[in-house]
XYZ file of C-alpha atoms in Angstrom:
618
model
C -52.168 1.619 -55.422
C -52.846 -1.733 -53.626
C -54.775 -1.595 -49.824
C -54.706 -4.429 -47.476
C -56.728 -5.106 -44.039
C -58.242 -1.592 -43.013
C -58.459 -1.674 -39.085
C -60.240 0.670 -36.902
C -58.745 1.833 -33.979
C -60.947 1.512 -30.553
C -62.623 4.518 -30.329
C -63.084 4.931 -34.531
C -61.059 7.695 -35.267
C -57.782 6.195 -36.992
C -57.789 3.886 -38.635
C -54.138 1.141 -40.072
C -53.707 -0.533 -43.413
C -50.865 -1.726 -45.279
C -49.694 -0.935 -48.540
C -48.632 -3.808 -50.738
C -47.199 -4.202 -54.279
C -49.292 -5.766 -57.049
C -48.499 -9.055 -58.590
C -48.803 -10.444 -62.195
C -52.487 -10.713 -61.733
C -52.943 -6.934 -60.784
C -50.463 -5.261 -62.536
C -47.389 -3.866 -60.324
C -48.153 0.214 -61.488
C -48.229 1.741 -57.738
C -46.097 -0.205 -56.002
C -43.857 1.863 -54.952
C -44.400 3.214 -51.231
C -45.166 -0.088 -49.530
C -45.042 -0.088 -45.274
C -47.546 -0.179 -42.572
C -49.692 3.418 -42.323
C -52.118 5.200 -39.958
C -55.001 7.767 -40.693
C -57.263 10.435 -39.131
C -60.245 9.693 -39.634
C -62.002 11.142 -36.893
C -64.805 13.980 -38.032
C -62.776 16.804 -36.937
C -59.856 15.947 -38.881
C -57.867 18.763 -40.930
C -56.642 18.107 -44.246
C -53.226 17.438 -43.447
C -54.512 15.074 -40.430
C -56.013 12.534 -42.713
C -52.546 12.416 -44.733
C -51.288 8.490 -44.531
C -48.359 8.442 -41.941
C -46.231 5.845 -42.178
C -45.307 3.713 -39.126
C -42.672 1.211 -40.926
C -41.858 0.028 -44.204
C -42.049 -4.001 -43.596
C -44.621 -5.974 -41.520
C -48.565 -7.440 -42.692
C -51.926 -7.766 -40.794
C -51.546 -4.287 -38.700
C -53.656 -3.605 -35.589
C -53.971 -1.235 -32.817
C -53.471 -1.610 -28.875
C -56.350 -1.016 -27.376
C -55.203 2.816 -26.692
C -54.573 3.301 -29.797
C -51.265 4.154 -29.952
C -49.373 1.398 -30.672
C -49.966 -0.856 -33.196
C -49.369 -4.618 -33.252
C -48.268 -6.668 -36.855
C -46.386 -9.602 -38.374
C -43.078 -10.095 -40.052
C -41.327 -12.801 -41.441
C -42.689 -15.671 -43.376
C -42.606 -19.492 -42.961
C -40.788 -21.429 -40.459
C -39.394 -17.772 -39.206
C -42.393 -15.260 -37.907
C -42.570 -12.653 -35.249
C -45.042 -10.770 -33.461
C -44.527 -7.293 -32.966
C -45.692 -4.301 -31.604
C -44.289 -0.288 -32.751
C -45.183 3.548 -32.137
C -47.050 4.642 -34.224
C -43.982 6.762 -35.333
C -42.620 3.493 -35.618
C -40.424 4.142 -32.798
C -40.051 1.729 -29.394
C -40.271 -2.001 -31.482
C -41.011 -4.734 -29.563
C -41.655 -8.721 -29.928
C -44.327 -10.450 -28.200
C -43.574 -13.652 -30.257
C -41.613 -15.915 -31.843
C -43.437 -17.801 -34.515
C -42.703 -20.905 -36.190
C -46.314 -22.777 -36.856
C -48.429 -20.201 -36.149
C -49.207 -18.465 -38.538
C -52.523 -15.446 -37.649
C -51.799 -14.313 -33.993
C -55.419 -11.842 -32.880
C -55.182 -10.435 -29.149
C -58.140 -9.800 -27.851
C -58.789 -5.841 -26.877
C -57.637 -5.716 -23.754
C -54.691 -7.391 -24.383
C -55.564 -10.411 -21.348
C -55.593 -13.179 -24.291
C -54.491 -13.904 -27.781
C -55.711 -16.371 -30.368
C -54.090 -18.041 -32.808
C -54.149 -20.238 -35.630
C -51.209 -22.965 -35.446
C -51.582 -25.576 -38.363
C -55.094 -24.901 -39.591
C -56.495 -24.757 -35.982
C -57.525 -22.207 -33.408
C -56.088 -22.276 -29.908
C -56.620 -19.468 -26.553
C -54.292 -18.333 -24.951
C -53.291 -15.956 -21.936
C -50.624 -12.787 -22.915
C -47.613 -13.533 -21.695
C -46.317 -10.037 -20.265
C -42.331 -11.170 -20.049
C -40.604 -8.445 -21.353
C -39.372 -10.420 -23.880
C -40.583 -12.536 -26.822
C -41.987 -15.831 -26.241
C -42.121 -19.020 -28.740
C -46.342 -18.815 -29.332
C -47.084 -22.394 -30.178
C -50.183 -25.026 -29.553
C -47.062 -27.221 -27.793
C -45.556 -23.495 -25.613
C -45.699 -24.525 -21.984
C -45.210 -21.015 -20.656
C -49.138 -20.466 -20.236
C -51.742 -23.021 -21.248
C -53.147 -23.462 -24.404
C -56.847 -24.257 -25.479
C -57.881 -25.693 -28.539
C -61.148 -24.074 -29.355
C -61.830 -25.051 -32.974
C -62.433 -28.763 -34.328
C -61.024 -28.813 -37.845
C -60.103 -25.487 -38.418
C -60.849 -21.805 -38.304
C -59.897 -18.587 -40.198
C -60.686 -14.896 -39.619
C -60.386 -14.958 -36.282
C -61.597 -11.687 -34.181
C -62.795 -10.721 -30.872
C -65.767 -9.216 -29.276
C -65.456 -5.056 -28.612
C -65.367 -6.237 -24.737
C -63.160 -9.299 -25.044
C -65.345 -11.873 -24.258
C -65.983 -13.832 -27.088
C -63.740 -15.412 -30.181
C -64.884 -15.753 -33.763
C -64.310 -17.768 -36.590
C -65.352 -19.283 -39.729
C -64.953 -22.054 -41.616
C -67.026 -22.599 -44.839
C -70.511 -21.266 -44.694
C -69.972 -21.336 -40.737
C -69.313 -19.102 -38.272
C -68.524 -20.175 -34.883
C -68.517 -18.080 -31.073
C -66.720 -19.380 -28.582
C -68.130 -17.376 -25.315
C -65.524 -16.689 -22.377
C -67.626 -15.343 -19.805
C -64.822 -16.320 -17.011
C -61.632 -16.575 -19.011
C -59.317 -18.091 -16.550
C -61.810 -21.094 -15.696
C -61.948 -21.431 -19.320
C -58.375 -21.493 -19.498
C -58.218 -24.294 -17.302
C -60.823 -26.232 -18.426
C -61.370 -29.163 -20.928
C -63.948 -27.786 -23.573
C -64.292 -29.337 -26.408
C -63.727 -27.848 -29.474
C -66.430 -26.188 -31.169
C -68.148 -28.579 -33.979
C -71.461 -26.502 -35.505
C -72.057 -23.106 -36.219
C -74.404 -20.786 -37.412
C -75.015 -20.455 -41.215
C -73.934 -17.833 -42.873
C -76.662 -18.298 -45.240
C -75.186 -16.467 -48.091
C -76.605 -17.726 -51.249
C -75.990 -16.923 -55.235
C -77.716 -17.267 -57.762
C -76.133 -19.378 -60.407
C -75.313 -17.836 -63.906
C -77.552 -19.301 -66.696
C -77.561 -16.981 -69.769
C -81.598 -16.961 -72.024
C -82.322 -17.893 -75.261
C -81.270 -20.638 -78.073
C -77.917 -20.969 -80.606
C -77.368 -22.900 -83.137
C -74.521 -24.184 -84.779
C -75.297 -25.194 -88.425
C -73.318 -27.324 -90.702
C -69.771 -28.194 -88.736
C -68.010 -31.520 -88.455
C -69.141 -32.438 -84.730
C -66.931 -34.791 -83.118
C -69.041 -35.883 -79.943
C -66.751 -38.260 -77.922
C -70.271 -40.743 -78.066
C -68.285 -43.171 -79.209
C -66.026 -42.725 -82.336
C -69.105 -41.042 -83.478
C -68.486 -37.879 -86.023
C -71.056 -36.252 -87.485
C -69.662 -34.582 -91.038
C -71.828 -32.254 -91.408
C -74.167 -31.568 -87.781
C -76.293 -28.897 -86.346
C -76.306 -28.715 -82.838
C -78.793 -26.544 -80.699
C -78.237 -25.289 -77.183
C -81.068 -24.203 -74.801
C -79.653 -21.553 -72.122
C -76.712 -23.786 -70.769
C -77.141 -26.954 -71.778
C -77.115 -29.158 -74.614
C -80.722 -29.219 -76.393
C -80.301 -31.609 -79.913
C -77.694 -32.832 -81.297
C -77.361 -34.478 -85.386
C -77.311 -34.682 -89.134
C -78.541 -31.339 -90.385
C -81.546 -32.671 -92.283
C -82.362 -34.873 -88.317
C -82.308 -31.556 -86.942
C -85.203 -29.072 -86.730
C -84.788 -25.253 -85.387
C -86.894 -23.502 -83.800
C -87.906 -20.256 -84.336
C -86.390 -17.005 -83.328
C -83.376 -19.205 -82.263
C -79.952 -17.482 -82.963
C -77.864 -19.018 -85.311
C -74.066 -19.296 -86.095
C -73.017 -20.799 -89.359
C -70.111 -23.199 -88.698
C -69.997 -24.127 -92.284
C -66.327 -25.983 -92.747
C -65.231 -25.949 -89.038
C -64.735 -28.667 -86.568
C -66.749 -28.458 -82.783
C -65.528 -30.408 -80.106
C -66.725 -30.196 -76.665
C -64.272 -27.952 -73.637
C -60.805 -28.965 -73.145
C -60.698 -29.812 -69.652
C -57.371 -29.262 -67.893
C -57.254 -31.799 -64.616
C -54.000 -30.775 -63.640
C -54.181 -26.775 -64.508
C -52.285 -24.225 -61.896
C -54.641 -20.995 -63.509
C -52.794 -18.183 -61.068
C -54.048 -18.929 -57.864
C -51.578 -18.952 -55.559
C -51.510 -15.139 -54.647
C -54.399 -13.962 -51.985
C -55.635 -10.289 -51.757
C -57.250 -8.006 -53.969
C -58.157 -9.871 -57.391
C -58.852 -8.334 -60.699
C -61.978 -8.531 -62.541
C -60.714 -8.947 -65.887
C -58.701 -12.450 -64.942
C -56.130 -12.865 -68.073
C -55.006 -15.771 -66.876
C -59.468 -17.546 -67.381
C -59.399 -15.358 -70.495
C -56.658 -16.943 -72.091
C -57.684 -20.978 -71.086
C -61.228 -19.496 -72.577
C -59.474 -18.456 -75.522
C -57.499 -21.890 -76.115
C -60.430 -23.864 -75.488
C -59.925 -24.521 -71.890
C -64.050 -24.431 -70.217
C -63.067 -26.997 -67.168
C -60.372 -26.829 -65.055
C -59.506 -28.566 -61.736
C -56.317 -27.114 -59.663
C -54.729 -29.480 -57.569
C -52.752 -26.940 -55.402
C -54.262 -23.527 -54.513
C -54.079 -20.823 -51.742
C -57.903 -21.731 -50.654
C -59.973 -18.996 -50.090
C -59.148 -17.019 -53.390
C -59.388 -20.228 -55.755
C -63.099 -20.733 -54.194
C -63.959 -17.686 -54.493
C -62.757 -17.171 -57.815
C -64.631 -20.669 -58.340
C -67.774 -18.918 -57.342
C -67.419 -15.828 -58.565
C -67.026 -17.998 -62.470
C -70.415 -19.602 -61.352
C -72.485 -16.672 -60.627
C -71.945 -14.883 -63.459
C -69.677 -12.301 -62.014
C -66.627 -13.122 -63.726
C -65.639 -14.549 -67.017
C -63.720 -17.649 -66.776
C -63.356 -22.027 -67.490
C -65.107 -23.515 -64.515
C -63.382 -23.744 -61.566
C -62.661 -26.756 -59.247
C -59.898 -27.522 -56.974
C -58.211 -29.271 -54.271
C -57.560 -26.214 -52.227
C -54.045 -25.760 -50.188
C -52.289 -29.292 -50.302
C -52.417 -31.859 -47.778
C -48.427 -31.065 -47.258
C -46.438 -33.810 -45.859
C -43.243 -31.619 -45.796
C -42.489 -29.341 -43.080
C -43.958 -25.927 -42.780
C -46.478 -23.638 -41.728
C -49.233 -25.293 -43.606
C -47.742 -28.984 -43.250
C -51.409 -31.267 -42.569
C -50.205 -33.943 -39.960
C -51.669 -37.160 -40.656
C -51.170 -39.887 -37.602
C -54.650 -41.424 -37.651
C -57.449 -41.507 -39.575
C -58.989 -38.927 -37.498
C -56.479 -36.511 -38.595
C -57.058 -37.274 -41.627
C -61.252 -37.086 -41.473
C -60.044 -33.462 -40.067
C -58.332 -32.548 -42.982
C -60.792 -33.289 -45.101
C -63.437 -32.102 -43.675
C -61.767 -29.047 -43.441
C -61.300 -29.240 -47.339
C -64.314 -29.976 -47.890
C -66.128 -27.210 -46.036
C -64.702 -24.794 -48.110
C -66.002 -25.841 -51.714
C -63.423 -28.718 -52.525
C -64.864 -31.641 -53.731
C -61.009 -33.519 -54.281
C -57.362 -33.521 -52.225
C -54.229 -33.754 -52.848
C -52.292 -35.992 -51.074
C -48.650 -34.222 -51.470
C -45.796 -36.235 -50.601
C -47.287 -37.762 -47.468
C -44.289 -40.134 -46.399
C -45.297 -42.924 -44.614
C -47.880 -45.405 -47.388
C -50.668 -45.763 -43.667
C -50.828 -42.156 -43.930
C -51.497 -41.819 -47.412
C -53.721 -44.553 -46.730
C -55.858 -42.542 -43.741
C -56.229 -39.962 -46.852
C -58.207 -42.192 -49.218
C -60.125 -43.885 -46.496
C -61.482 -40.678 -45.216
C -61.590 -39.604 -48.912
C -64.636 -42.868 -49.121
C -66.790 -41.667 -46.085
C -67.080 -38.233 -47.665
C -67.142 -38.891 -50.750
C -63.434 -36.663 -52.401
C -61.584 -37.681 -54.832
C -57.255 -38.071 -53.989
C -54.865 -37.126 -56.277
C -51.586 -38.088 -55.020
C -47.574 -36.565 -56.036
C -45.197 -38.457 -55.999
C -42.675 -36.435 -55.997
C -40.238 -38.687 -58.611
C -40.455 -41.719 -56.437
C -41.526 -44.895 -58.259
C -42.276 -47.225 -55.681
C -44.401 -44.750 -54.069
C -46.703 -44.277 -57.239
C -47.098 -47.811 -57.436
C -48.221 -48.548 -53.921
C -50.968 -45.072 -55.020
C -52.098 -46.995 -57.863
C -52.720 -50.633 -55.241
C -53.969 -48.332 -53.121
C -56.364 -46.840 -55.151
C -56.039 -43.047 -55.751
C -58.462 -41.072 -58.149
C -55.067 -40.906 -60.146
C -51.016 -40.309 -60.284
C -50.116 -36.858 -60.883
C -47.024 -36.043 -62.927
C -45.726 -38.633 -65.053
C -44.004 -41.766 -63.352
C -40.267 -40.795 -63.471
C -39.602 -44.697 -64.992
C -39.924 -44.864 -68.417
C -40.443 -47.274 -70.988
C -43.219 -48.987 -68.254
C -43.670 -53.287 -68.796
C -46.145 -55.574 -68.638
C -45.416 -55.613 -64.639
C -46.819 -52.429 -64.244
C -48.821 -52.204 -66.962
C -51.159 -54.977 -65.628
C -50.786 -54.006 -62.595
C -52.190 -50.746 -63.896
C -54.749 -52.667 -65.555
C -56.453 -54.348 -62.844
C -57.146 -50.932 -61.375
C -59.654 -47.682 -62.398
C -56.806 -45.627 -60.993
C -56.513 -42.616 -64.012
C -53.003 -40.578 -64.983
C -52.062 -37.484 -65.534
C -49.110 -37.265 -66.935
C -48.470 -33.457 -67.082
C -46.087 -33.816 -70.039
C -45.110 -30.191 -69.768
C -43.314 -30.601 -66.982
C -42.063 -34.350 -66.352
C -39.861 -36.425 -63.882
C -36.496 -37.889 -65.321
C -36.061 -35.114 -68.565
C -36.168 -31.895 -70.279
C -39.444 -30.743 -69.514
C -42.025 -31.258 -72.606
C -42.466 -27.653 -73.080
C -39.286 -26.828 -74.428
C -39.420 -28.483 -76.974
C -42.518 -26.398 -78.271
C -40.610 -23.482 -77.005
C -37.691 -24.986 -79.160
C -39.903 -25.684 -82.531
C -41.792 -22.841 -82.619
C -41.926 -19.200 -81.629
C -44.015 -18.941 -78.919
C -43.144 -15.520 -78.235
C -44.415 -14.002 -81.742
C -47.976 -16.449 -81.109
C -50.501 -13.186 -81.176
C -53.575 -15.054 -79.856
C -51.062 -15.847 -76.557
C -49.791 -12.364 -76.309
C -53.851 -11.126 -77.103
C -54.272 -12.917 -72.810
C -51.103 -13.378 -71.512
C -48.978 -10.569 -70.577
C -45.354 -9.853 -72.532
C -43.229 -10.052 -69.475
C -44.292 -13.982 -68.799
C -44.314 -15.261 -72.323
C -40.940 -13.608 -73.113
C -39.548 -15.254 -70.015
C -40.708 -18.276 -70.937
C -39.691 -18.590 -74.078
C -37.349 -16.429 -75.885
C -34.359 -17.320 -74.513
C -34.711 -20.732 -75.034
C -32.906 -23.674 -74.612
C -31.713 -25.794 -77.365
C -31.857 -30.319 -77.474
C -30.894 -32.860 -80.308
C -34.567 -34.229 -80.511
C -33.521 -37.402 -78.952
C -32.935 -35.694 -75.399
C -36.792 -35.003 -75.237
C -37.760 -37.619 -73.139
C -41.651 -37.067 -73.129
C -42.423 -38.892 -75.917
C -41.268 -42.232 -74.839
C -43.701 -41.377 -71.355
C -45.976 -40.431 -73.899
C -46.120 -44.000 -75.672
C -46.900 -45.287 -71.886
C -49.955 -43.314 -72.223
C -50.687 -44.576 -75.641
C -50.322 -48.543 -73.718
C -52.515 -47.063 -70.940
C -55.795 -45.851 -73.029
C -55.063 -49.420 -75.315
C -55.575 -51.144 -72.389
C -58.875 -49.729 -71.252
C -57.355 -47.021 -68.777
C -57.750 -43.265 -68.668
C -54.924 -40.608 -69.318
C -55.654 -36.895 -69.103
C -54.740 -33.869 -70.259
C -53.386 -31.810 -67.301
C -50.900 -28.305 -68.652
C -49.945 -27.589 -65.063
C -50.377 -24.277 -65.857
C -47.099 -23.639 -67.631
C -48.569 -21.002 -70.396
C -52.135 -20.694 -69.970
C -54.418 -21.964 -72.138
C -51.878 -23.146 -74.909
C -49.850 -26.042 -73.167
C -52.748 -27.771 -72.729
C -52.649 -28.652 -76.948
C -48.941 -28.770 -76.511
C -50.421 -31.695 -74.218
C -52.019 -32.978 -76.619
C -50.048 -32.867 -79.559
C -46.954 -34.908 -77.145
C -49.755 -37.765 -76.845
C -49.747 -37.862 -80.379
C -46.149 -38.112 -81.021
C -46.451 -40.913 -78.974
C -48.218 -43.400 -80.481
C -52.199 -41.951 -79.620
C -54.443 -40.825 -82.714
C -55.328 -37.381 -83.087
C -58.933 -38.628 -81.422
C -57.750 -40.608 -79.025
C -55.367 -37.260 -77.718
C -58.721 -34.936 -77.569
C -61.352 -37.854 -75.776
C -57.944 -37.444 -72.924
C -58.042 -33.865 -73.121
C -62.431 -34.015 -72.893
C -64.289 -36.826 -72.244
C -61.509 -38.748 -70.169
C -61.030 -35.550 -68.004
C -64.468 -35.504 -66.626
C -64.489 -39.120 -66.494
C -61.655 -38.279 -63.409
C -63.142 -35.935 -61.824
C -66.725 -37.159 -61.564
C -67.956 -34.448 -64.051
C -68.714 -36.972 -67.297
C -72.569 -36.721 -66.507
C -72.308 -33.376 -67.321
C -69.177 -32.598 -69.105
C -66.938 -33.930 -71.648
C -69.287 -35.463 -74.427
C -71.604 -33.317 -76.709
C -74.784 -35.390 -76.051
C -78.243 -33.833 -75.485
C -78.720 -33.193 -71.880
C -74.313 -31.993 -71.110
C -73.700 -28.638 -70.924
C -72.648 -26.684 -73.326
C -69.057 -26.249 -72.999
C -67.978 -26.203 -76.578
C -65.036 -25.112 -78.579
C -65.783 -24.342 -82.996
C -62.361 -24.896 -84.341
C -61.405 -23.506 -88.055
C -59.677 -26.484 -89.368
C -60.077 -30.529 -89.096
C -57.908 -31.928 -85.621
C -58.162 -34.999 -86.749
C -56.855 -35.164 -89.844
C -53.687 -33.092 -87.802
C -53.861 -32.808 -84.452
C -51.765 -29.491 -84.337
C -55.103 -27.850 -85.369
C -56.269 -28.061 -82.097
C -55.501 -24.546 -81.522
C -57.282 -22.911 -84.123
C -59.970 -22.072 -82.292
C -62.984 -19.577 -83.922
C -65.514 -19.423 -80.720
C -65.882 -21.087 -77.399
C -68.523 -21.901 -75.188
C -68.488 -21.914 -71.713
C -72.093 -22.664 -70.413
C -73.971 -21.673 -73.180
C -72.104 -18.036 -73.515
C -70.633 -18.017 -77.038
C -67.249 -15.871 -77.483
C -65.032 -14.772 -80.121
C -61.418 -16.379 -79.233
C -60.110 -13.685 -81.533
C -61.371 -10.990 -78.989
C -63.043 -13.119 -75.990
C -65.845 -10.509 -76.787
C -69.185 -12.184 -75.795
C -71.448 -12.918 -78.956
C -74.489 -14.638 -79.704
C -77.742 -14.324 -77.780
C -75.981 -11.269 -74.929
C -73.494 -9.567 -76.650
C -70.776 -7.503 -74.616
C -67.609 -6.259 -74.890
C -64.617 -7.983 -72.629
C -63.387 -5.979 -69.481
C -59.457 -4.102 -70.193
C -56.388 -5.888 -69.137
C -54.119 -4.225 -66.812
C -51.495 -3.740 -69.763
C -54.450 -2.322 -71.993
C -55.195 0.349 -69.899
């Protein structure tokens, strides 16, 4: 089964928890009998007493009251949620709070107080004893409410005596003492801004030893340089030397891989890749989305919309070597401008600073300004980002004039295609005067059929053996078997791609963004569509490597094959310069200096080990 949020009763004799279902990452076996349960765990409990007792089928985040005879829980979602309690047998259901923007709700142990988050910040209010439901929000007038966090607070929990509230933001742990709760509720105490450092540090994964790739064509991305028969030496997770075969000496004891007849390119950077980061809860060590990306040569991914806790947890697990995957960067949760219980209200520069501080605290170096409706709001986000040295990637929602002001105002880049094509001289010359990048995500495009449908129509994706090795058939079949058929001229992505060629020719940068449509493979579709629009194969490869790294500010370490850069590389069986469709002929992928056989994703080289099994293989 899949178990969530176990909590003890006050006397430690029972636990309450939620039994949930699986998901696309974990599989869905053992997903029956979901609901809220309690179990006796006291030392004198009999085997029968330890049997799980179903409280109710729906609900989440259960916790006992002080007496241990009732359970609080939450129901619903989005802007329509309720906070309730029931007896242990599920009877006598009471609704305590109606929730709109409030999310996490945590009553104090004595039920005198309730802590809650409302649009990211945490608040405290007296627990109203009204006999009926109350709308719980930071704006409520029925009882006094006080904000206790400056920017955000997660993992709200009370001390056992109910005199202190604790929370976390990023690497810091915060406490607010309520030594005199009544006077605190009436005070103007300022929210806390400095916490205690949790102090968790991990070693970054760096393999040992040298590896030499010998005899390959090397497309370095150092200008137009192509070394026709070269030697490439890796030391740990860095490139030590690269050059024509006769100019590079191989140190004694170096593991050698014969790459004769093959082509080496830098690791692919997916600048807009949703790599299955929208779920929460337990994560598998065998992350098939990560393996699929690596097997197709994607060694770096930037996810511009994700579950914050999930994506940065996984990013750190990859970096520390706990799991295998590309380098993962993300904006975390978007700065959402429309209505929702996670919207980011930006009406001042201070509002923008607060949102960016909370995202930077958890590991983001970029934020996504998503459909903030007013231009001054978007400008405030940019100003705050300049102060905090962060990138801002916006989404214009298929609004041409939003895109133009985003370019004028100096966003890091435009995500998704500008919805008008072709672009004429007025827009091109405007764009040329800026350093704003372009991630058109041709696989999903405004104003036309999505480019991915072209590849479903023109290839039997459901028979792609490499893809099915790493992506569940249920995912592949659902997207590809019942395919849309349209005349080629209906696929407008070619016109959009022609605009990317115009931008590249005038000195702007264009990046690959595969949008997570089919993990790994879609990044190659993006390159192939660039070539359909007039880019040369070398230009398309540059967009997939160096331009992506430059866009994300990572080009000091990634994006080209040069001594000192990180050892993220792709070894291809066929030459992509002669036919860009050869870009997916991946033989080996090297991620952070570790060498993997792309057919199996078993590690070879200096640290051989077999890949863990996916859930459908067990």
